[in-house]
Short mmCIF file of C-alpha atoms in Angstrom, two decimals:
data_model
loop_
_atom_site.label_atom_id
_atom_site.label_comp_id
_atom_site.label_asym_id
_atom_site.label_seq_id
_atom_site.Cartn_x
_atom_site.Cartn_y
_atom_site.Cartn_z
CA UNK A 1 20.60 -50.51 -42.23
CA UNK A 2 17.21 -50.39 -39.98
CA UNK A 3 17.38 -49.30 -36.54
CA UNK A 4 15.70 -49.95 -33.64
CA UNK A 5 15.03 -48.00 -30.46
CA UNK A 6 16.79 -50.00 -27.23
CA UNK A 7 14.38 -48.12 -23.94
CA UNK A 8 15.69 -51.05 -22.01
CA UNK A 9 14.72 -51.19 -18.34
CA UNK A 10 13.81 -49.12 -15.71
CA UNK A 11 15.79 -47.48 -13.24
CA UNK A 12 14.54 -46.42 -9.85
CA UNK A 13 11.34 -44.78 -11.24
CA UNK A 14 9.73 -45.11 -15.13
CA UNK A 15 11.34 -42.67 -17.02
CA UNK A 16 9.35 -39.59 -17.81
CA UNK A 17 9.89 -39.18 -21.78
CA UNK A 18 9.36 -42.85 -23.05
CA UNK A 19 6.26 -42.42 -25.33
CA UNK A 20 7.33 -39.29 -26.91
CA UNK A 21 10.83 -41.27 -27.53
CA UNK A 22 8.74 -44.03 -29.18
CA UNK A 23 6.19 -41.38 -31.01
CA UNK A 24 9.35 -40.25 -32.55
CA UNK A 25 10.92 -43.32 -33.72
CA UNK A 26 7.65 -44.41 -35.44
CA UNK A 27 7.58 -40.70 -36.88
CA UNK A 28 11.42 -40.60 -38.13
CA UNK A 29 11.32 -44.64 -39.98
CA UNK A 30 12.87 -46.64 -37.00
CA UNK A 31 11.36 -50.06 -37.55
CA UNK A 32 11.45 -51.28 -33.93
CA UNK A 33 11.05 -50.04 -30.34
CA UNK A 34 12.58 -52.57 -27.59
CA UNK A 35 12.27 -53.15 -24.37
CA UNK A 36 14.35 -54.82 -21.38
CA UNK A 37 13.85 -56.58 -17.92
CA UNK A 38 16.02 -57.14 -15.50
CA UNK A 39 15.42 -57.34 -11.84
CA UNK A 40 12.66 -54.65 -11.73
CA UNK A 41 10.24 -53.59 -14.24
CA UNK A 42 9.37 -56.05 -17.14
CA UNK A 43 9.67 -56.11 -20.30
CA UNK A 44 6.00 -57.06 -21.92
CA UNK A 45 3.72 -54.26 -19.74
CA UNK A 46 5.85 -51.07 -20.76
CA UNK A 47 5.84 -52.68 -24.92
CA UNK A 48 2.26 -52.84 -24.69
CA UNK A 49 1.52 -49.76 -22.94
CA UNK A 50 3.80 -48.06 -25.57
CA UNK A 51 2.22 -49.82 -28.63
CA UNK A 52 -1.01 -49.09 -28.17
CA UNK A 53 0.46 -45.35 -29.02
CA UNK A 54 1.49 -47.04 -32.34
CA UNK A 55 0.85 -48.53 -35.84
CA UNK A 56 3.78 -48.96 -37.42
CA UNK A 57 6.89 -49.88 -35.01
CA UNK A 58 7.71 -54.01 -34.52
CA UNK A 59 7.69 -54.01 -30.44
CA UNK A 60 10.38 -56.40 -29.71
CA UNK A 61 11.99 -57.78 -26.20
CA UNK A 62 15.19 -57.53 -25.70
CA UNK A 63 15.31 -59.81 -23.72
CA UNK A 64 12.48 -61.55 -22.05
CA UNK A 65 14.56 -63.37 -19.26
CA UNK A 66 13.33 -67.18 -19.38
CA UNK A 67 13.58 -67.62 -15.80
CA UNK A 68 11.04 -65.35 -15.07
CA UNK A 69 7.91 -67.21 -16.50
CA UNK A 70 7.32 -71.05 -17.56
CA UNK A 71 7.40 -71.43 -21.23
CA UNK A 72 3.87 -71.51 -21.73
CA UNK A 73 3.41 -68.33 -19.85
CA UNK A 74 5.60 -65.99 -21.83
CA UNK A 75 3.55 -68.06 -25.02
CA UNK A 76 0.81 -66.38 -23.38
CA UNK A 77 2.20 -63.15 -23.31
CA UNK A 78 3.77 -63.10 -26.79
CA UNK A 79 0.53 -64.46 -28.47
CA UNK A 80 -1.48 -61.58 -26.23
CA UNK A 81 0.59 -58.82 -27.26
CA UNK A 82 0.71 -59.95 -30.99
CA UNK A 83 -2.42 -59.79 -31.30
CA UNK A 84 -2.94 -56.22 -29.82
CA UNK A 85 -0.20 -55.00 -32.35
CA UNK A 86 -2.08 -56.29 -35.31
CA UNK A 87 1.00 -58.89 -35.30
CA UNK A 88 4.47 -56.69 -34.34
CA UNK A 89 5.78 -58.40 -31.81
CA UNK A 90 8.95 -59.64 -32.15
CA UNK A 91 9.90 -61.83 -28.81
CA UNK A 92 13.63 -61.76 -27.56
CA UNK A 93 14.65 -64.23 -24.96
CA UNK A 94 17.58 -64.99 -22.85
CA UNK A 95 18.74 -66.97 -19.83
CA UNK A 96 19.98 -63.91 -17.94
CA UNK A 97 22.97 -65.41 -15.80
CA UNK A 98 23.23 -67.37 -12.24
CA UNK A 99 22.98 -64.46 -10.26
CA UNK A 100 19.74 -63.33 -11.46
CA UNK A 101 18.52 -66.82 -11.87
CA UNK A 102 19.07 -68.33 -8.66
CA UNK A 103 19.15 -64.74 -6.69
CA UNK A 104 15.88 -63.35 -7.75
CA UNK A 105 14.14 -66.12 -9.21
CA UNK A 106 15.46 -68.69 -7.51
CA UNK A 107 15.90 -71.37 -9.99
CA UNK A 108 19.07 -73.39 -10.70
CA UNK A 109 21.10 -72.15 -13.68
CA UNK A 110 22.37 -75.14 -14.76
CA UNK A 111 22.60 -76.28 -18.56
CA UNK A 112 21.55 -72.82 -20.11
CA UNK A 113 21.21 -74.24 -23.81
CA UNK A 114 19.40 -77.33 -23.01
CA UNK A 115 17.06 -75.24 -21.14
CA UNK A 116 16.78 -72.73 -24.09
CA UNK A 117 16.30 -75.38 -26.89
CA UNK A 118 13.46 -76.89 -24.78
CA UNK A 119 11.74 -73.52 -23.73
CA UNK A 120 11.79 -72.23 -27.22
CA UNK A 121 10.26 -75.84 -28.64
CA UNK A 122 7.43 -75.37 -26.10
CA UNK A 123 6.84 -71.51 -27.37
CA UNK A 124 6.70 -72.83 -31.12
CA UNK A 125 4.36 -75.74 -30.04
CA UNK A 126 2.22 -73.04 -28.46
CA UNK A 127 1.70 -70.47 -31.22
CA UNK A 128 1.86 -73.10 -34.03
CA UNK A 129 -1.60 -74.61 -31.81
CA UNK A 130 -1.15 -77.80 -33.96
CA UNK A 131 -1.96 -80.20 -30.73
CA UNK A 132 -1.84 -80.32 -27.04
CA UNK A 133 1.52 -78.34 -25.16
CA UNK A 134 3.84 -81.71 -24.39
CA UNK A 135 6.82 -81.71 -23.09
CA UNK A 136 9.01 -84.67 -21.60
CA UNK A 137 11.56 -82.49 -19.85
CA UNK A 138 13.53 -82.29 -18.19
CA UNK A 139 13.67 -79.18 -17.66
CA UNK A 140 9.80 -77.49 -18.06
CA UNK A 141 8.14 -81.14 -18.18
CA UNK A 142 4.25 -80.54 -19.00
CA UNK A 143 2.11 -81.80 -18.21
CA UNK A 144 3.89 -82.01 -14.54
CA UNK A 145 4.38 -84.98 -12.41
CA UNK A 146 7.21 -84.78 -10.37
CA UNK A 147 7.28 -84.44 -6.52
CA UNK A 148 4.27 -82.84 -5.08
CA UNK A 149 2.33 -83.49 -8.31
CA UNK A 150 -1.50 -84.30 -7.67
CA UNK A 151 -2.01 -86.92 -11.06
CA UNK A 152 -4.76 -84.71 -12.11
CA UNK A 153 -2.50 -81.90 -15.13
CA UNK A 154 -3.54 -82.74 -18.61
CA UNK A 155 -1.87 -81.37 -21.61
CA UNK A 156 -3.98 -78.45 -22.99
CA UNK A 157 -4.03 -76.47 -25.97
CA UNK A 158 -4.45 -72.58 -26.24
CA UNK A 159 -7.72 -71.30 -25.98
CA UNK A 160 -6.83 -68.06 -27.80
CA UNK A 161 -5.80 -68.45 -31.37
CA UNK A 162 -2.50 -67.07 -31.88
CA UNK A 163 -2.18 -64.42 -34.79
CA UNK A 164 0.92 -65.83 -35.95
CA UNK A 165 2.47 -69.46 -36.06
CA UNK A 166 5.51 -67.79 -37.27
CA UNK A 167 5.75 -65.02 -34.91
CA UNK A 168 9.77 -64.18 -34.95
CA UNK A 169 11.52 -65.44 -31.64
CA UNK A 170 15.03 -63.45 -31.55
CA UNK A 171 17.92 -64.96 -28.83
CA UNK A 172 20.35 -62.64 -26.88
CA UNK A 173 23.33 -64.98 -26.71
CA UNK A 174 27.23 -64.06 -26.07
CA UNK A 175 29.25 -67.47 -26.31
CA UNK A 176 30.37 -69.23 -29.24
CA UNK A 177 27.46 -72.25 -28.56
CA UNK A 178 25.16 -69.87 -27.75
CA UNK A 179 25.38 -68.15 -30.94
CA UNK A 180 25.05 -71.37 -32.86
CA UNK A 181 21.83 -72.66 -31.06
CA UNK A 182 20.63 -68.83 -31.72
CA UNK A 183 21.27 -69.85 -35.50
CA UNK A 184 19.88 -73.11 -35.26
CA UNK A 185 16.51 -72.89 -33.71
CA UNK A 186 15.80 -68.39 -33.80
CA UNK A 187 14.37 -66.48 -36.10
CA UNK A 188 17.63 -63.91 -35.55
CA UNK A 189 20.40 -62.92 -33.21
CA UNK A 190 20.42 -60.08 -30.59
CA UNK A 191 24.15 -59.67 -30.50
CA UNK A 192 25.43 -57.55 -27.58
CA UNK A 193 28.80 -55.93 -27.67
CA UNK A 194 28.78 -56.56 -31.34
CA UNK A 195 32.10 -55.82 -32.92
CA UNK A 196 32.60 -55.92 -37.43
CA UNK A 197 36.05 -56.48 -36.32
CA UNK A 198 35.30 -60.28 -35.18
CA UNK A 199 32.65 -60.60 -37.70
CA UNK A 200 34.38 -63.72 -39.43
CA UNK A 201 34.52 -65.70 -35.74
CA UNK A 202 30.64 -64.69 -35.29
CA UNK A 203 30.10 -66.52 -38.85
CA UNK A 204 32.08 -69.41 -38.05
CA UNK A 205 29.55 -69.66 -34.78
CA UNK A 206 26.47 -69.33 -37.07
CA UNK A 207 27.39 -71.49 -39.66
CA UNK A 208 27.44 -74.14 -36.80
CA UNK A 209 23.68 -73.52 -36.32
CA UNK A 210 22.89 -73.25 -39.67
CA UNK A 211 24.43 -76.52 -40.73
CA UNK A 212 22.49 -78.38 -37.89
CA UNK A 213 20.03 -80.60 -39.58
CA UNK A 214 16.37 -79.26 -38.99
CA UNK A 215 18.10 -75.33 -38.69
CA UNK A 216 14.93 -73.39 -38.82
CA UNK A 217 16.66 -70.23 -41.13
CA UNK A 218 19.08 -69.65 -43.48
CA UNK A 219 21.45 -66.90 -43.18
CA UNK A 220 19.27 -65.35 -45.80
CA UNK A 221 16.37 -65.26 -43.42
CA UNK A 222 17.99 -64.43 -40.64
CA UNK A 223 18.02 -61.47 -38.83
CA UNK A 224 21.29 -59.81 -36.49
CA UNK A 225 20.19 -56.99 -34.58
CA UNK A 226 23.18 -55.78 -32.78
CA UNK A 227 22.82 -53.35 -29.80
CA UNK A 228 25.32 -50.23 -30.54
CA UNK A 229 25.77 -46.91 -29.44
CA UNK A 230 25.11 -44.46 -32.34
CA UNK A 231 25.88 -41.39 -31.73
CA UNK A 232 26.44 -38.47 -34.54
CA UNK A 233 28.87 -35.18 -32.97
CA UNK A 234 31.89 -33.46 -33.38
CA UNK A 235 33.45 -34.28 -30.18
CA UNK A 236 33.65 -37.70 -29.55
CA UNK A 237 36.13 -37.68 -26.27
CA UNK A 238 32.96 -35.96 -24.98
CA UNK A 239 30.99 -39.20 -26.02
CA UNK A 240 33.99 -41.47 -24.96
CA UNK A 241 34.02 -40.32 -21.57
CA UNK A 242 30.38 -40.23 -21.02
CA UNK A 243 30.08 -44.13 -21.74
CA UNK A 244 32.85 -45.22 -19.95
CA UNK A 245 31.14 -45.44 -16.68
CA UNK A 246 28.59 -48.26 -18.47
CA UNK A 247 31.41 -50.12 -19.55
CA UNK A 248 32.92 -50.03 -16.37
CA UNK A 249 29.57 -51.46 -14.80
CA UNK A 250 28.91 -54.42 -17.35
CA UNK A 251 32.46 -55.40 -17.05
CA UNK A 252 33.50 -55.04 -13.85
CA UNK A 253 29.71 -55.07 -11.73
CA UNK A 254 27.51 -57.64 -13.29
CA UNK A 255 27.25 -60.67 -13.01
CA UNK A 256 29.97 -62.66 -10.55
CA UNK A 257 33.33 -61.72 -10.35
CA UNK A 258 34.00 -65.40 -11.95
CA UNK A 259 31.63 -65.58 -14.26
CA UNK A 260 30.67 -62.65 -15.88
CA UNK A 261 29.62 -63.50 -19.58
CA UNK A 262 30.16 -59.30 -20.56
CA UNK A 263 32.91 -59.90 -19.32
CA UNK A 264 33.88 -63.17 -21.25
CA UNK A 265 33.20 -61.33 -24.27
CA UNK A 266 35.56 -58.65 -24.28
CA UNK A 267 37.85 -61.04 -23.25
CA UNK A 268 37.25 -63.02 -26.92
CA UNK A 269 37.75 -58.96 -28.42
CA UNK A 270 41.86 -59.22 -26.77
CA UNK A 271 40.64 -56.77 -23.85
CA UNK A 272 42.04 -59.64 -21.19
CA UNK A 273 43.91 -57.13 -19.35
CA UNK A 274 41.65 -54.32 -19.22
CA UNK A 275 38.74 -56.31 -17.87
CA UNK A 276 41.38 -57.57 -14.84
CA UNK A 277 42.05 -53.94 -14.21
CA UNK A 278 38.46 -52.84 -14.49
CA UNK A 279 36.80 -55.95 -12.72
CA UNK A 280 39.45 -55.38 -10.10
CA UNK A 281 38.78 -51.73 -9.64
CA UNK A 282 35.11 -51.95 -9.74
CA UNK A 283 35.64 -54.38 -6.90
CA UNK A 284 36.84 -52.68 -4.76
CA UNK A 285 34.54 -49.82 -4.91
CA UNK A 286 36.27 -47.65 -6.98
CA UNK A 287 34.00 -47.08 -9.77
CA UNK A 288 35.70 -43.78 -11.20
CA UNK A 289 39.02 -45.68 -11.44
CA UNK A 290 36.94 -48.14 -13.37
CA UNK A 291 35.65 -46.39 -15.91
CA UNK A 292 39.16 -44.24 -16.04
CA UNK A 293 40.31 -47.75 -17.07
CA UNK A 294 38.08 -48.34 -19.91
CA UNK A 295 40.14 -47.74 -22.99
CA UNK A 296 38.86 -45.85 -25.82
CA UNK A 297 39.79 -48.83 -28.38
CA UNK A 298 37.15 -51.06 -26.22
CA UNK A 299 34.22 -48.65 -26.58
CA UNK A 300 34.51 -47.93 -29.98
CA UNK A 301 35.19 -51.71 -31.38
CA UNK A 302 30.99 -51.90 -30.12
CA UNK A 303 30.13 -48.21 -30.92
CA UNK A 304 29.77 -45.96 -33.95
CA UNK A 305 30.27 -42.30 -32.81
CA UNK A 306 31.54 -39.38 -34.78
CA UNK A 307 30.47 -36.79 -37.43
CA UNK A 308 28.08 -38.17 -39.88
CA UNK A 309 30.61 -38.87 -42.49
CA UNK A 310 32.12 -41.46 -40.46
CA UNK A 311 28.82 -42.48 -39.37
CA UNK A 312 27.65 -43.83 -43.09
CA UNK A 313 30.96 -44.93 -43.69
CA UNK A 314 30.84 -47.43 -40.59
CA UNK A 315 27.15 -48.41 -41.01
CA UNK A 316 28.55 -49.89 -44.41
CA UNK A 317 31.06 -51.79 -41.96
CA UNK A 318 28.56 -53.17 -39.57
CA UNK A 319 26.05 -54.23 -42.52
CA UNK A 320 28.69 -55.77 -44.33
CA UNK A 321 29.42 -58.06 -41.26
CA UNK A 322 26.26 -59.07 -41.45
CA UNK A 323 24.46 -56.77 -39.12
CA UNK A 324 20.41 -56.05 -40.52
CA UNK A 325 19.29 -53.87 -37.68
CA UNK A 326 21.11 -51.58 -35.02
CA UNK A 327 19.48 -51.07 -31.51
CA UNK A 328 20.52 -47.53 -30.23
CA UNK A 329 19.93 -45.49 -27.31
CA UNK A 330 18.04 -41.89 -27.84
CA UNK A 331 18.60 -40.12 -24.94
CA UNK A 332 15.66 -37.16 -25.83
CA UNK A 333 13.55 -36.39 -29.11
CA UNK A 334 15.69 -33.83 -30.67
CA UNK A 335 18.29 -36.49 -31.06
CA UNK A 336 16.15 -38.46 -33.42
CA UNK A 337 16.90 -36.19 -35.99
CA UNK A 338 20.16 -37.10 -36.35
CA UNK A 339 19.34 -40.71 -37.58
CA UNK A 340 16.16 -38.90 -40.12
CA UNK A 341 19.23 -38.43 -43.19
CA UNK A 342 20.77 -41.89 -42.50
CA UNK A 343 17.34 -43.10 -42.97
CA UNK A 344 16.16 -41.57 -45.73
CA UNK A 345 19.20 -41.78 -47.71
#
């Protein structure tokens, strides 16, 4: 099992300890580092800032929201930073969800998967530099000539020769067709709430994509990074309670109280009535009640915490499901040493 380092996205200010984090999970034999955007810092300025401190790491998104640059502009970005890495960039995508969308970007969020399928042909068409970057829409048309168009775009080709045709392009998807698009056009899977226990429904979803005619992988080829809490200790109430409060948010705070795709998939898990309770709670501005809510079973169907035996003996679970790579939270250096025997073993 590989693991990668999730640093996610900033808070209020950067956070102070990020390159020594990422110094020591090239140093202990993680083989990623990832980074998130959301509706504040980005994701491809703090990779590249933190690659250029390293040699060996894959610098992934996770995710890249799609709303926030055209197609050919996150191209751009992924062919820039590949090349800087000496070709380690993995690039993660995902269409985020309407309230980010239309709230900060301010672009409609309608038909999610046709928008993906067409944004991730235009990527491809852009690192593969084959021809001139067409596309007849509907959704990023190029070259443009819709309302307020001048006549004069032409359909160009990169200047800048990318490193890699075949540089990997990973989806973060939740639903069921989601999931099979991920399998049908990706290069792997960045699975969110991931839980063994559904791993046969998961299949059923990627067999979907993989069956498509023209799927790009097999399941062979293809890669299922799953973002997990991993935490090794002897108390794991301790650990319990300090995640609930997360949970609480992602279930009951993001997204809109209607359509909240965390929420949708805890839902799928059989957690129907504690995300009511929660959303309801959360709400209403009682966040403590929330997370008092969250039910033990819930955090550990998408986490692995407890004393090392039980660590190994549910990393067997999770690759067994089908899981190649694990994207965990290190809260400070010294905690990398927990995951040095699990990798060396």
């Amino acid at each position: 099992m590989r693991f990668g380092l999730q640093l996610g996205y900033w808070g209020a200010q950067p956070p102070a300890d990020t390159r020594e984090l990422v110094l020591a999970a090239e140093e202990v034999g993680f083989d990623a580092v990832f980074t998130a955007e959301s509706w504040g810092s980005d994701a491809f300025t703090p990779l590249a800032w933190y690659g250029s401190d390293t040699s060996r790491v894959r610098l992934g998104t996770s995710v890249v929201q799609m709303s926030a640059r055209t197609p050919t502009g996150t191209a751009m970005a992924a062919l820039t930073l590949d090349h800087l890495s000496g070709g380690r960039h993995i690039l993660g995508l995902g269409v985020s969800g309407p309230q980010v969308v239309e709230g900060w970007y301010g672009q409609p969020f309608a038909k999610p998967l046709a928008r993906t399928r067409e944004y991730v042909s235009i990527v491809r068409q852009v690192l593969a530099r084959e021809g001139k970057v067409t596309s007849a829409g509907p959704h990023f048309p190029l070259p443009y000539n819709g309302s307020g168009a001048t006549g004069l775009g032409k359909p160009l080709k990169p200047i800048t020769h990318p490193l890699r045709a075949d540089l990997p392009i990973w989806l973060g998807a939740e639903g069921p067709k989601n999931v099979a698009l991920t399998a049908e056009i990706a290069d792997g899977w960045l699975a969110i709430y991931y839980t063994p226990r559904l791993a046969d429904m998961y299949n059923e979803w990627l067999d979907e994509g993989f069956a498509k005619p023209g799927a790009r992988r097999t399941r062979e080829d293809f890669e299922i990074a799953a973002t997990a809490q991993v935490i090794l200790t002897d108390d794991p109430k301790a650990e319990l309670d300090r995640l609930r409060p997360f949970s609480a948010l992602y279930i009951g705070g993001m997204g809109a109280e209607e359509l909240n795709f965390h929420a949708q998939v805890y839902r799928r898990m059989g957690y129907g009535d504690a995300v009511d309770e929660i959303t309801a709670k959360f709400r209403a501005g009682q966040k403590e009640a929330a997370a008092a809510a969250v039910p033990d079973e819930l955090i550990l169907d998408t986490t692995i915490i407890g004393d090392e035996a039980h660590v190994r003996e549910q990393l067997k679970v999770w690759e067994k499901a089908g899981v190649t790579e694990l994207l965990v939270g290190v809260r400070n250096v010294a905690q990398f040493e927990q995951f040095r025997p699990l990798i060396e073993s």
